CSV table of C-alpha atoms and ligand atoms in Angstrom, one decimal:
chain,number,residue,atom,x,y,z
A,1321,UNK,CA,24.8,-2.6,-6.0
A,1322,UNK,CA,26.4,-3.8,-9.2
A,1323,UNK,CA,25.2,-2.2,-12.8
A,1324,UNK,CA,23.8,-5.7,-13.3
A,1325,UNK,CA,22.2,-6.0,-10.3
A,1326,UNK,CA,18.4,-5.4,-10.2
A,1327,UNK,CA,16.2,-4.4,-7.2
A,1328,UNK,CA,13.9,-6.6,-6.0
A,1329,UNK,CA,10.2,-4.6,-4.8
A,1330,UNK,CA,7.6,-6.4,-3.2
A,1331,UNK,CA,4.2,-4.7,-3.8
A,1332,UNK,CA,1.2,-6.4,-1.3
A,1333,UNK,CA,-2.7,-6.0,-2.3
A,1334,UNK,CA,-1.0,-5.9,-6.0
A,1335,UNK,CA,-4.0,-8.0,-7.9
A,1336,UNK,CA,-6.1,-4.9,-8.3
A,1337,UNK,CA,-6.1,-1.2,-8.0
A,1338,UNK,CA,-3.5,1.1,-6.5
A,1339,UNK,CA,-0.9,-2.5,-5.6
A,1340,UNK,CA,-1.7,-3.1,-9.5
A,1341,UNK,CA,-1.0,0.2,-11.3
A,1342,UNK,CA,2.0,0.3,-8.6
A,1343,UNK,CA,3.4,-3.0,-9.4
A,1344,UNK,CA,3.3,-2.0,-13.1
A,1345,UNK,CA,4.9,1.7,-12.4
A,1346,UNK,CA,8.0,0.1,-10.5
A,1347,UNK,CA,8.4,-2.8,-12.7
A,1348,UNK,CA,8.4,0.0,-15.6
A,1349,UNK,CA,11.1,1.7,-13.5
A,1350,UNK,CA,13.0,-1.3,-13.8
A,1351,UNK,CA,12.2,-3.3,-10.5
A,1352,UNK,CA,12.0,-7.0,-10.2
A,1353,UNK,CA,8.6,-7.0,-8.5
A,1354,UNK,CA,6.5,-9.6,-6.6
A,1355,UNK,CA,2.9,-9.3,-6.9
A,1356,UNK,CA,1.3,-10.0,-3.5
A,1357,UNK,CA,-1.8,-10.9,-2.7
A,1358,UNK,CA,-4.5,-13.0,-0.9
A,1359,UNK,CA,-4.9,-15.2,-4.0
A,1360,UNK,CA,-2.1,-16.1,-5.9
A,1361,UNK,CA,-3.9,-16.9,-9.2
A,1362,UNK,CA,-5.4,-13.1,-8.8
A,1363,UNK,CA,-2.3,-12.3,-9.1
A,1364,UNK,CA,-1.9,-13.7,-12.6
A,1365,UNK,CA,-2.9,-10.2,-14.4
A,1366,UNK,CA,-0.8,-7.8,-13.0
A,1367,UNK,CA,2.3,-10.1,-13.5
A,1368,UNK,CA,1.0,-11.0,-17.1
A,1369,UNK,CA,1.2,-7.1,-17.7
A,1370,UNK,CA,4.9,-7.0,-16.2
A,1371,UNK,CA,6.3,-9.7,-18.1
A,1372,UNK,CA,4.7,-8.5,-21.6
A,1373,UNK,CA,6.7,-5.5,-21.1
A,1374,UNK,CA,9.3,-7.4,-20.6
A,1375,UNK,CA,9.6,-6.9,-16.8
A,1376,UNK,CA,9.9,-9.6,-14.3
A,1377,UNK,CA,7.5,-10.6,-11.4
A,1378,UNK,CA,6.4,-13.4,-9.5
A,1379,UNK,CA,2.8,-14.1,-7.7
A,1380,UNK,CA,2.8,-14.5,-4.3
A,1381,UNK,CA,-0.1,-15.7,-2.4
A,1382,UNK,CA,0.0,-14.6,1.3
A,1383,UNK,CA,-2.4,-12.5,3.6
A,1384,UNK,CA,-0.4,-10.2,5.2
A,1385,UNK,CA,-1.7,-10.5,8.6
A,1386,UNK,CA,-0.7,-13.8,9.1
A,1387,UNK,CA,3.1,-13.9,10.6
A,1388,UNK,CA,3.8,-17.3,9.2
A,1389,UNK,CA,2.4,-16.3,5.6
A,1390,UNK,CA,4.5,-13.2,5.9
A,1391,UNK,CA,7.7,-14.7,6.9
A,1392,UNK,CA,7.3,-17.5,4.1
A,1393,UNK,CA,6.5,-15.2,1.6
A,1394,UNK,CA,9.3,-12.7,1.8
A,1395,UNK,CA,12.1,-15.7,2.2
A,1396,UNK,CA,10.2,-16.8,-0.9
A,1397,UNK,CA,10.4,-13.7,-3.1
A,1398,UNK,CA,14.3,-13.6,-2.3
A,1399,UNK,CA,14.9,-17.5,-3.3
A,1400,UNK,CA,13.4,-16.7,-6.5
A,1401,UNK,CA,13.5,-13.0,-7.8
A,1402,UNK,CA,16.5,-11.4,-5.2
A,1403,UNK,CA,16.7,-10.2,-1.9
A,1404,UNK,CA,13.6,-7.4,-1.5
A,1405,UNK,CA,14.5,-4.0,-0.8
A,1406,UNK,CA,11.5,-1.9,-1.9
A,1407,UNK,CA,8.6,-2.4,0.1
A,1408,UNK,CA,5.1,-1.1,-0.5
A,1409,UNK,CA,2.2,-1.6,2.3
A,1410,UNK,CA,-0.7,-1.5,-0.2
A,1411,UNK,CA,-3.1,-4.1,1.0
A,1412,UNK,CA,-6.1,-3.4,2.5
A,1413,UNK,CA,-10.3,-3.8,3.6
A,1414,UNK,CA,-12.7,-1.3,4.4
A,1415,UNK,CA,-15.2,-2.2,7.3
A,1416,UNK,CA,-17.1,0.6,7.9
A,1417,UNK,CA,-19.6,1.1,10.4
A,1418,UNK,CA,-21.1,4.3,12.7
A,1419,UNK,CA,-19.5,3.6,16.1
A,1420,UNK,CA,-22.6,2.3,17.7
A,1421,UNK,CA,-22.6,-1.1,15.1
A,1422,UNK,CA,-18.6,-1.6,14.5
A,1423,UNK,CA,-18.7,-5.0,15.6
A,1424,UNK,CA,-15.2,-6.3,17.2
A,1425,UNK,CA,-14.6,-7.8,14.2
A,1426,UNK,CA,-14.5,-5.0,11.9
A,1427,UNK,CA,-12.1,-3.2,14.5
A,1428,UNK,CA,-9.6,-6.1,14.4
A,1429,UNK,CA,-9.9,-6.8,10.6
A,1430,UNK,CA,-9.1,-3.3,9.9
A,1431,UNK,CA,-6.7,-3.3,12.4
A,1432,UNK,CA,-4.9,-6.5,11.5
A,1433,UNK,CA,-4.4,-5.8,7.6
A,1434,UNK,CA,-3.9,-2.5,7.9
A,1435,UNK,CA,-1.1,-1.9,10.6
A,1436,UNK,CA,-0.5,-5.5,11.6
A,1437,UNK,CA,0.1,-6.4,7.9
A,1438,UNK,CA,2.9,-3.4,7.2
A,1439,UNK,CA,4.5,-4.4,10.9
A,1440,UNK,CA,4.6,-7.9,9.9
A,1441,UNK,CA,5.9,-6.9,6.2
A,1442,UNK,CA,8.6,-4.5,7.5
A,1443,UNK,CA,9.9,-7.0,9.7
A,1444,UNK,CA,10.4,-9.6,7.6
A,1445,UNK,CA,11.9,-7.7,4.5
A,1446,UNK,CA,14.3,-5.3,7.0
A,1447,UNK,CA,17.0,-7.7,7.7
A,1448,UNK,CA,17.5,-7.8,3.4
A,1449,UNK,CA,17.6,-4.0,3.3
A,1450,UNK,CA,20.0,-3.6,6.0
A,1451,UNK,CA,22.4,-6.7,4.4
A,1452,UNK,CA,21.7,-4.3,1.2
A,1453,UNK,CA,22.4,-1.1,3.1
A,1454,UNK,CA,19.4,0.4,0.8
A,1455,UNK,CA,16.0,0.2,1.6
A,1456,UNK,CA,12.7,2.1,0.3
A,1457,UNK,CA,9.5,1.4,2.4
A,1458,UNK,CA,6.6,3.3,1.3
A,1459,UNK,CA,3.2,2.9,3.4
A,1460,UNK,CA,-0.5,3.6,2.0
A,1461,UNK,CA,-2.3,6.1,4.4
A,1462,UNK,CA,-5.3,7.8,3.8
A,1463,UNK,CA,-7.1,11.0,3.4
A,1464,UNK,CA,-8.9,9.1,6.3
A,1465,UNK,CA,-6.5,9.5,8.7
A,1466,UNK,CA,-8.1,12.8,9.6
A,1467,UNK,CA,-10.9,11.5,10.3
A,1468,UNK,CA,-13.9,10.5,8.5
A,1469,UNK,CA,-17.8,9.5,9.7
A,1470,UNK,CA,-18.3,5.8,9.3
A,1471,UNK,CA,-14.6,5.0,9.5
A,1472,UNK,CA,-13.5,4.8,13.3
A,1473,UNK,CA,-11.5,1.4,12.9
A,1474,UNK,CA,-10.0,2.7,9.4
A,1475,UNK,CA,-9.0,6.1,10.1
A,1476,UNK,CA,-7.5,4.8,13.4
A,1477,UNK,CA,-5.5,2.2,11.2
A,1478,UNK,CA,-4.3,4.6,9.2
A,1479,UNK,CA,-3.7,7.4,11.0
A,1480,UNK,CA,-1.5,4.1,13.2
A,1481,UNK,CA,0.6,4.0,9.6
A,1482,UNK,CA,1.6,8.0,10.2
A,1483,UNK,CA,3.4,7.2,13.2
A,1484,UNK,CA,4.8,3.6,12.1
A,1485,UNK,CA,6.5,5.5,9.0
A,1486,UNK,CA,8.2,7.7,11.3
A,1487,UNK,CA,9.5,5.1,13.3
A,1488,UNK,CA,10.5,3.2,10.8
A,1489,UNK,CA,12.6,6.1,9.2
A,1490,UNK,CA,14.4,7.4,12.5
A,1491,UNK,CA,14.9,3.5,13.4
A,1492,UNK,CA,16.5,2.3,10.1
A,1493,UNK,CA,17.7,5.5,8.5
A,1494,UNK,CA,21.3,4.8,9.4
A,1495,UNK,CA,21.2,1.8,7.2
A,1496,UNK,CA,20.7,3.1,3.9
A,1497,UNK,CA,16.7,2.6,4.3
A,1498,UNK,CA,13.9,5.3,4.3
A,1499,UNK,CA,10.0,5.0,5.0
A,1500,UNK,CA,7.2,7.3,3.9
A,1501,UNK,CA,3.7,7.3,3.7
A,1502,UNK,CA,1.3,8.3,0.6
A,1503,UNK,CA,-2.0,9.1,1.6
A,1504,UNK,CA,-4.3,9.4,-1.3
A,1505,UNK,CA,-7.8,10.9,-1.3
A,1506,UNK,CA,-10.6,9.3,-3.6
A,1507,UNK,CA,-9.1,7.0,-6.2
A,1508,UNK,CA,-11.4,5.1,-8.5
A,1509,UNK,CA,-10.8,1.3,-7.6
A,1510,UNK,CA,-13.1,-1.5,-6.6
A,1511,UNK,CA,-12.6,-0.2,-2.8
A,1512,UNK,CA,-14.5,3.2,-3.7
A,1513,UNK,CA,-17.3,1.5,-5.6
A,1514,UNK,CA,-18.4,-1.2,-3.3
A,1515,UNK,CA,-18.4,2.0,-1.2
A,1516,UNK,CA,-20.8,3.5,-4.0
A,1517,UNK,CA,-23.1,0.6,-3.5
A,1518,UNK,CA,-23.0,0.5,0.2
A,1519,UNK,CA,-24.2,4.1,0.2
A,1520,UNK,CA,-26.9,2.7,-2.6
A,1521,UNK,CA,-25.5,5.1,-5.3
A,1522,UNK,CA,-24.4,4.0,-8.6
A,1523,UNK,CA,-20.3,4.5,-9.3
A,1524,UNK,CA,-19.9,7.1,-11.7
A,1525,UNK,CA,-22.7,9.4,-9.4
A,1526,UNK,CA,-20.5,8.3,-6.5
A,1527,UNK,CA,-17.4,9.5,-8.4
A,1528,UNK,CA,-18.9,13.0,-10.2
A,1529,UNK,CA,-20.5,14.0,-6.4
A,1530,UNK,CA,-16.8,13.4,-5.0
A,1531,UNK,CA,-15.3,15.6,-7.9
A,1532,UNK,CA,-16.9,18.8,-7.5
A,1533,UNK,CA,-15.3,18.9,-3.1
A,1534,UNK,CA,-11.8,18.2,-4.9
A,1535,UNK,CA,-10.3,21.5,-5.9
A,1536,UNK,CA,-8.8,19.8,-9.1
A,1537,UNK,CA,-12.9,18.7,-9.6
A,1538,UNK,CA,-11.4,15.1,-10.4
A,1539,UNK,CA,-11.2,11.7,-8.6
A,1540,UNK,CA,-7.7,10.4,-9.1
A,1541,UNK,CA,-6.4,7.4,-10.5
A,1542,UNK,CA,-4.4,4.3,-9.6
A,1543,UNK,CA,-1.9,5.6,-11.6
A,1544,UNK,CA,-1.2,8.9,-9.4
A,1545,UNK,CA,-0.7,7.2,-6.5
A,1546,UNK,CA,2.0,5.1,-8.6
A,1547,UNK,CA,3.3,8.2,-9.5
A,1548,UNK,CA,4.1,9.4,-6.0
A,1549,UNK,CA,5.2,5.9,-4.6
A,1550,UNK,CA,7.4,5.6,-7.9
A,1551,UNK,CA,9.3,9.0,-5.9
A,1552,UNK,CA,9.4,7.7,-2.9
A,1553,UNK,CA,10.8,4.4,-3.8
A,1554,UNK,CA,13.4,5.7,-6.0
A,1555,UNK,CA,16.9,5.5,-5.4
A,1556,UNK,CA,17.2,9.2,-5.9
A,1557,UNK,CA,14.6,10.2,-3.0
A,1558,UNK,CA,17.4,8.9,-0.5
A,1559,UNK,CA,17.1,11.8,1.6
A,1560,UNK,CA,13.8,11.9,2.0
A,1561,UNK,CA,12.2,10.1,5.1
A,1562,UNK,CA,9.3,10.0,7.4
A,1563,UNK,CA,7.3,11.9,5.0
A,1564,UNK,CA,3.4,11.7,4.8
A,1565,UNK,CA,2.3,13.2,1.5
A,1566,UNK,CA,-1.3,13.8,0.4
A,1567,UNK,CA,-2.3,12.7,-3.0
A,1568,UNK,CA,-5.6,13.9,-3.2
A,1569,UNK,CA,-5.9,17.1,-5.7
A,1570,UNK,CA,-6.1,19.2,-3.3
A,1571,UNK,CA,-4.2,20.0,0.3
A,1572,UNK,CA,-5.4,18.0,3.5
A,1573,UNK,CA,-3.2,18.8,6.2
B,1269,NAD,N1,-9.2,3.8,-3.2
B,1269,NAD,C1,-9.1,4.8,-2.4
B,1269,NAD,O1,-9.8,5.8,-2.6
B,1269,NAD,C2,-8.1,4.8,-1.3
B,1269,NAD,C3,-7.9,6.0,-0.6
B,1269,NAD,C4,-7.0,6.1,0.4
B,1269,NAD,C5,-6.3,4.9,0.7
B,1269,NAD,N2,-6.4,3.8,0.0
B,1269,NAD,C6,-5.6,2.6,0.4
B,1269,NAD,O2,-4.9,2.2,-0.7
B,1269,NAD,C7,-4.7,0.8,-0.7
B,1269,NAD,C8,-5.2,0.1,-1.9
B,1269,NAD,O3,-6.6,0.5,-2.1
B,1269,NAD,P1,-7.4,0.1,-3.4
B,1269,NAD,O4,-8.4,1.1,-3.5
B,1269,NAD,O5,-6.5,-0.3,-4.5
B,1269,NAD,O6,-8.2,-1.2,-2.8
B,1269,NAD,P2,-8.7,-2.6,-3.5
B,1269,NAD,O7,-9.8,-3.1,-2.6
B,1269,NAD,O8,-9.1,-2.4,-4.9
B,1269,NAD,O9,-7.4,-3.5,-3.4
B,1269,NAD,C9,-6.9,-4.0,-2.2
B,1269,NAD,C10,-6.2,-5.3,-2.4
B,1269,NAD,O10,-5.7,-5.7,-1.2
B,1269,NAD,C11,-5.8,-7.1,-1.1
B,1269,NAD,N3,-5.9,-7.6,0.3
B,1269,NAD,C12,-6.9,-7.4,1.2
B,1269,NAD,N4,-6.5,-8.0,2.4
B,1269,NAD,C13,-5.4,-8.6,2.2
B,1269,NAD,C14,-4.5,-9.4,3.0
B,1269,NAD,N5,-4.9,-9.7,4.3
B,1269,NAD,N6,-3.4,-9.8,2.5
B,1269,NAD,C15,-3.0,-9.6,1.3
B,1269,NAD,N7,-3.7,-8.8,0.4
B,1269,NAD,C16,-4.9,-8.3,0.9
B,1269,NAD,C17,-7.2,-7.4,-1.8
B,1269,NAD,O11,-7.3,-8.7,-2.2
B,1269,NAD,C18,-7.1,-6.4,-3.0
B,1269,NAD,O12,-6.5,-7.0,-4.1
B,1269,NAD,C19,-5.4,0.3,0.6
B,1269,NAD,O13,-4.5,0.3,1.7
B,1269,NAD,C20,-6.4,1.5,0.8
B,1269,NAD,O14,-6.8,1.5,2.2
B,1269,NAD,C21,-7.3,3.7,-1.0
């Protein structure tokens, strides 16, 4: 890559939450970074933020479990901000039910966005990191993954993103490309409060009752899972691949 030459991320889920404060974090680290999301115009903050600090992003509208959306998208984002070679699986939906009442439908939403969505992603935006010879995929796991009550079709999807990551880094490692996973524990975003009011408790109860089983007796932040994906997708982390790694204050597994 030339000195002039910037690299191109593509962060999906970015409107809100953990995409957000990641799109933010890489465009700080000097990406080019399109902001990817169902809605395009929900898009509109987090590339607002970018640009004020001078960065430069573009809002994409596209649901990631749709091939056609996916394939459009990507060719899109390299027409118009450069050939993607960061890649961050961020988007997702929580269906949670006890086993008894997942309905199909909650199984193959989860499934679709979740682990259809980073298949479909990775597909499209491989053939740009390979022309590249560099690549950085980073996938969003979970805490979840080991299993937790109420979550069969999430922690199935997720635990599905372990093994994907691995794949992906002994498949495409010869070209210059590497794939982890971060899997963070409670982080304080919409996801965890509609979770809050599912269970009928208010957020910040929701959030101090989850503290005090974290050993650093905090939830964490948007921005720490930034942090970590910030590594991962650095052109300094190029020997590290097929990593999971826990951000959750605490150890996991
Ligand atoms: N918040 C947590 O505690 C937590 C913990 C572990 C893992 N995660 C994972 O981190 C990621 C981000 O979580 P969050 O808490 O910021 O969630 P969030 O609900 O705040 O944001 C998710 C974003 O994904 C977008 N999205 C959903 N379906 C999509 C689709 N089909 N196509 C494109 N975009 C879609 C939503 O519109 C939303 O903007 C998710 O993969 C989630 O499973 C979150």
């Amino acid at each position: 890559m030339s000195t002039t030459e910037q690299r191109v991320a593509i962060v999906t889920g970015a409107a809100r939450g953990i995409g957000a404060a990641t799109a933010v974090r890489l465009a700080a680290e000097g990406r080019a970074v399109a902001v990817l999301d169902l809605d395009e115009a929900a898009c509109k903050d987090t590339v607002d933020t970018i640009t004020a600090a001078g960065g430069r992003a573009l809002a994409v509208g596209c649901d990631v479990s749709d091939a056609g959306q996916v394939e459009a998208a990507v060719e899109r984002v390299a027409a118009e901000l450069g050939a993607p070679t960061v890649l961050v699986n961020n988007a997702g939906v929580l269906r949670d039910n006890l086993l008894f009442k997942m309905s199909d439908t909650d199984w193959d939403t989860v499934m679709n966005v979740h682990l259809r969505g980073a298949f479909l992603m990775a597909r499209a935006c491989q053939k740009h990191m390979v022309d590249a010879g560099f690549g950085r995929v980073v996938n969003l796991s979970s805490s979840s993954a080991l299993g937790n009550r109420g979550q069969a079709n999430y922690s199935a999807a997720k635990a599905g993103l372990q093994g994907f990551t691995k794949t992906l880094a002994i498949e495409l490692g010869k070209f210059g490309i590497t794939a982890n996973a971060v899997a963070p524990g409670f982080i304080a975003t919409d996801m965890t409060a509609a979770t809050a009011e599912r269970v009928g408790m208010g957020f910040e109860e929701f959030q101090a009752a989850a503290a005090t089983q974290i050993p650093v007796r905090r939830v964490g932040e948007p921005a720490d899972i930034a942090n970590a994906i910030a590594f991962f997708t650095g052109d300094a982390a190029g020997f590290v691949s097929g990593q999971v790694m826990y951000v959750a204050g605490g150890p996991l597994n």
